PDB file of C-alpha atoms in Angstrom:
ATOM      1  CA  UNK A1080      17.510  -3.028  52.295  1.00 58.00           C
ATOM      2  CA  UNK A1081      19.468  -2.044  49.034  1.00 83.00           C
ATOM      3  CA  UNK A1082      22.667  -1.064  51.678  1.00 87.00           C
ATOM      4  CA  UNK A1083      22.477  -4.491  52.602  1.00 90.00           C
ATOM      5  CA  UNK A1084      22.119  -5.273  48.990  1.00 88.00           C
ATOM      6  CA  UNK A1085      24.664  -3.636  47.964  1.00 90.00           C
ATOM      7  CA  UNK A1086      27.348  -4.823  50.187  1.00 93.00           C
ATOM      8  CA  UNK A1087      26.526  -8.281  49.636  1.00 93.00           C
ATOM      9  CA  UNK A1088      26.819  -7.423  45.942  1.00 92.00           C
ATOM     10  CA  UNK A1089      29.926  -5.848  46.259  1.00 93.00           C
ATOM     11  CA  UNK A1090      31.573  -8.941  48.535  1.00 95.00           C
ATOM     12  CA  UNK A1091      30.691 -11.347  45.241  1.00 94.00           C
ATOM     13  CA  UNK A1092      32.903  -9.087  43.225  1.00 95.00           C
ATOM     14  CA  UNK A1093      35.620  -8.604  45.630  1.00 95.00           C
ATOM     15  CA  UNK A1094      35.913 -12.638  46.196  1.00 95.00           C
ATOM     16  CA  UNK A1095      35.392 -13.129  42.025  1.00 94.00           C
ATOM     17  CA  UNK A1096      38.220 -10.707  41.376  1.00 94.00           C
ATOM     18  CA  UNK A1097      40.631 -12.042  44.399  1.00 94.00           C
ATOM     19  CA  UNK A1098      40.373 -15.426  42.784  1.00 93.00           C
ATOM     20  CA  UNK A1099      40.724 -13.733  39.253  1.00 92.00           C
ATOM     21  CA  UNK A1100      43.299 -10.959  40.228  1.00 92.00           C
ATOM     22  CA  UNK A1101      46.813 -12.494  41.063  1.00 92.00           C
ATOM     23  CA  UNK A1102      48.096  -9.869  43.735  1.00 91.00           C
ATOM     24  CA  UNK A1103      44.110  -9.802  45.464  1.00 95.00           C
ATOM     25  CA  UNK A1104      43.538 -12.524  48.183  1.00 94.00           C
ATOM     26  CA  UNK A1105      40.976 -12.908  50.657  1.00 96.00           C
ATOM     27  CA  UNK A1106      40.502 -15.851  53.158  1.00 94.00           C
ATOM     28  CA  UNK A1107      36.982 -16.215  53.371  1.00 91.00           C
ATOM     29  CA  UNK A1108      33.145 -14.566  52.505  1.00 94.00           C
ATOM     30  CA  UNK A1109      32.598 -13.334  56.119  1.00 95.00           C
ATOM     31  CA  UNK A1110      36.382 -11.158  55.467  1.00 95.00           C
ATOM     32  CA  UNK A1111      34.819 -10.409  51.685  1.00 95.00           C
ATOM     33  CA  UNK A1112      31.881  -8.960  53.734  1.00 96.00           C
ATOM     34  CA  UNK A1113      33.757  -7.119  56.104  1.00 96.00           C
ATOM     35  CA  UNK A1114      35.945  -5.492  53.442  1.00 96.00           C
ATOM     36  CA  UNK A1115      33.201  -4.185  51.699  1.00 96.00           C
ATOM     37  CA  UNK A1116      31.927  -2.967  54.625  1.00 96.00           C
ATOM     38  CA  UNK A1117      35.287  -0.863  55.090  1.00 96.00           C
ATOM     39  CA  UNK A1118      35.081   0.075  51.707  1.00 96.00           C
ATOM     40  CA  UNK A1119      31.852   1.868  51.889  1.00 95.00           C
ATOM     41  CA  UNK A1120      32.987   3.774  55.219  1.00 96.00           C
ATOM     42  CA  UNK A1121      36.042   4.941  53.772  1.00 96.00           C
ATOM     43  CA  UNK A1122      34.312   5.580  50.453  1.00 95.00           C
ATOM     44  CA  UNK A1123      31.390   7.874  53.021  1.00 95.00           C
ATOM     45  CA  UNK A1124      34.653   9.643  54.766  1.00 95.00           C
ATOM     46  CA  UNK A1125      37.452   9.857  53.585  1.00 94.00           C
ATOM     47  CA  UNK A1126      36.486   9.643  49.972  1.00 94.00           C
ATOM     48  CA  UNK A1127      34.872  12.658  49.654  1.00 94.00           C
ATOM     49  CA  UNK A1128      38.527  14.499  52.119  1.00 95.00           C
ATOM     50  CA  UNK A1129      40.864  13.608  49.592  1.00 94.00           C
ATOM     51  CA  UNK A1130      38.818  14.395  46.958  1.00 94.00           C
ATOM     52  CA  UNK A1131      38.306  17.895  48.216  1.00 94.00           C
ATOM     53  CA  UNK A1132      42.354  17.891  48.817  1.00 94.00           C
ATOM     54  CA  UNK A1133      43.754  16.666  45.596  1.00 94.00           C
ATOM     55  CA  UNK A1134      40.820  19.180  43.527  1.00 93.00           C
ATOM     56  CA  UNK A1135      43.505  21.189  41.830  1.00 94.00           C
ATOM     57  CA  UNK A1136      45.306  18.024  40.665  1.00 94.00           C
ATOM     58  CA  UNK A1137      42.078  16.182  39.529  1.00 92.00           C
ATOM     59  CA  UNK A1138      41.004  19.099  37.802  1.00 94.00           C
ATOM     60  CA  UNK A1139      44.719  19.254  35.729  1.00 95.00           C
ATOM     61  CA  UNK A1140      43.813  15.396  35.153  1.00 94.00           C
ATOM     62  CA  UNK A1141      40.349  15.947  33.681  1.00 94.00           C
ATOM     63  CA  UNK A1142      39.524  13.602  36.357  1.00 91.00           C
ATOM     64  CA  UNK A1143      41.784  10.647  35.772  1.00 93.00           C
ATOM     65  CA  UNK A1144      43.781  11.441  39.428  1.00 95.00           C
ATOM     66  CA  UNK A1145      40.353   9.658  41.452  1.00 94.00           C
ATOM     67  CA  UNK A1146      41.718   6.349  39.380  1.00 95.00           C
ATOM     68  CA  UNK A1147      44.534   7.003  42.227  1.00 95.00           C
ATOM     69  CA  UNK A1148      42.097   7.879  44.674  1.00 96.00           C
ATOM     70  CA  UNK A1149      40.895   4.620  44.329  1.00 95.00           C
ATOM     71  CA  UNK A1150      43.738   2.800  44.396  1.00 95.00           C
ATOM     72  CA  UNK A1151      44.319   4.604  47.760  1.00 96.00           C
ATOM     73  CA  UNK A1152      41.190   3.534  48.930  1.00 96.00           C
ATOM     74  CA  UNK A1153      41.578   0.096  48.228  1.00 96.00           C
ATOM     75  CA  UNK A1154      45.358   0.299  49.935  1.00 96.00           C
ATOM     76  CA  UNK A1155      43.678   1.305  52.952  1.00 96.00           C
ATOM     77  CA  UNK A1156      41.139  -1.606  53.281  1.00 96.00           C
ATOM     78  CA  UNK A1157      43.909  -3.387  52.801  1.00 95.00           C
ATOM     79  CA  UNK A1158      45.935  -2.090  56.318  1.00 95.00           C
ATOM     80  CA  UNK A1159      42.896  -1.937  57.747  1.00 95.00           C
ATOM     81  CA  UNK A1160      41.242  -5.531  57.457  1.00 94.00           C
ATOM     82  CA  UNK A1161      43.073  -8.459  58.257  1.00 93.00           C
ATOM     83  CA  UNK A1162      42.367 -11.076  55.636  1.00 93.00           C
ATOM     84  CA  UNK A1163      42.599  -8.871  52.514  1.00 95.00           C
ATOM     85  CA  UNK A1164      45.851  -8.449  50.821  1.00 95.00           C
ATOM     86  CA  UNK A1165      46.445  -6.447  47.751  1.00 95.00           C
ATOM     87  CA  UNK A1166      50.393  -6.929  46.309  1.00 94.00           C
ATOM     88  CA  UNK A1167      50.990  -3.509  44.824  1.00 93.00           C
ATOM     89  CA  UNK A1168      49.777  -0.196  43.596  1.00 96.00           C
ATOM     90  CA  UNK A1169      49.191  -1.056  40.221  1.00 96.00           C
ATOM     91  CA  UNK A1170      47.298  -4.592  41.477  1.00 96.00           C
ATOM     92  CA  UNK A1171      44.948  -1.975  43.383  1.00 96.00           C
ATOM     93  CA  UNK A1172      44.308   0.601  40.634  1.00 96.00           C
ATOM     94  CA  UNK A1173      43.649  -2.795  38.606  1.00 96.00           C
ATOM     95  CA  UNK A1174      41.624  -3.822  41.289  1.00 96.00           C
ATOM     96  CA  UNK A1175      39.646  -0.297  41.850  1.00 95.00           C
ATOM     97  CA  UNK A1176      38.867  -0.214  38.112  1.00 95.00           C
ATOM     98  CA  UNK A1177      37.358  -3.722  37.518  1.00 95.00           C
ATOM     99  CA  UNK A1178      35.783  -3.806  40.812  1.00 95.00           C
ATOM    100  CA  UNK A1179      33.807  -0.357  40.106  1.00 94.00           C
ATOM    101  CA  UNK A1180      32.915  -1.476  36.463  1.00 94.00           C
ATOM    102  CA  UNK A1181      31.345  -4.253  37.841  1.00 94.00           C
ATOM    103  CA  UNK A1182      29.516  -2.940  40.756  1.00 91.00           C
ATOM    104  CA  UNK A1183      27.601  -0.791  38.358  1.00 90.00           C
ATOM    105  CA  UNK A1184      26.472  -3.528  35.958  1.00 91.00           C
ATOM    106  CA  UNK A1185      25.423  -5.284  38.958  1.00 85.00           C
ATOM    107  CA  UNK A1186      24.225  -2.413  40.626  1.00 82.00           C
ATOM    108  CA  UNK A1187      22.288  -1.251  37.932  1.00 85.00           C
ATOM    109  CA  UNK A1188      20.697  -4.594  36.702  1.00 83.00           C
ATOM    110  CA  UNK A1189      19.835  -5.186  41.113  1.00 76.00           C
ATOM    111  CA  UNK A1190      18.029  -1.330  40.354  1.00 76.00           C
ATOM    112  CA  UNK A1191      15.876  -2.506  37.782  1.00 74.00           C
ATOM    113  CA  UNK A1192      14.324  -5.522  39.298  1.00 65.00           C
TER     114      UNK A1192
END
């Protein structure tokens, strides 16, 4: 139930920041839903591969190289559902960043209750 949760959670945020963001669109709530679907695959599998590829890099970063990770991420939802557009890099590491800041305040206030 909180997977279910959780991906209707993060669809609110990804419509609230495509009508907030001006390089983010999205045509409807059912393509909201599907790109947060995407999102958690690619967060489950490939995430975790070029994570594990760009170590050395990350590690020379202190971390701040999975900012671009995520940006990557988001570029790929983007390719891969039809519906979602994101404009540029630097609209998707925008993106990445407000959309993971806000998944855990909702995330953590949907925890407590």
């Amino acid at each position: 139930m909180t997977f279910i949760l959780r991906i209707l959670l993060t669809a609110v945020v990804v419509v609230f920041l495509a009508n907030f963001l001006p390089g983010v669109t999205v045509t409807g709530y059912f393509t909201a839903i599907v790109v947060a679907l995407v999102l958690a695959l690619l967060n489950l599998i490939v995430k975790p591969i070029l994570v594990l590829l760009t170590l050395p890099v990350t590690i020379i970063t202190l971390g701040l190289f999975l900012i671009v990770i995520n940006a990557i991420i988001i570029l790929l939802v983007d390719a891969f559902v039809d519906g979602f557009q994101v404009s540029g890099f630097w609209i998707a590491v925008l993106f990445s960043l407000l959309l993971s800041i806000i998944q855990s305040l909702f995330f953590s206030i949907a925890e407590k209750k």
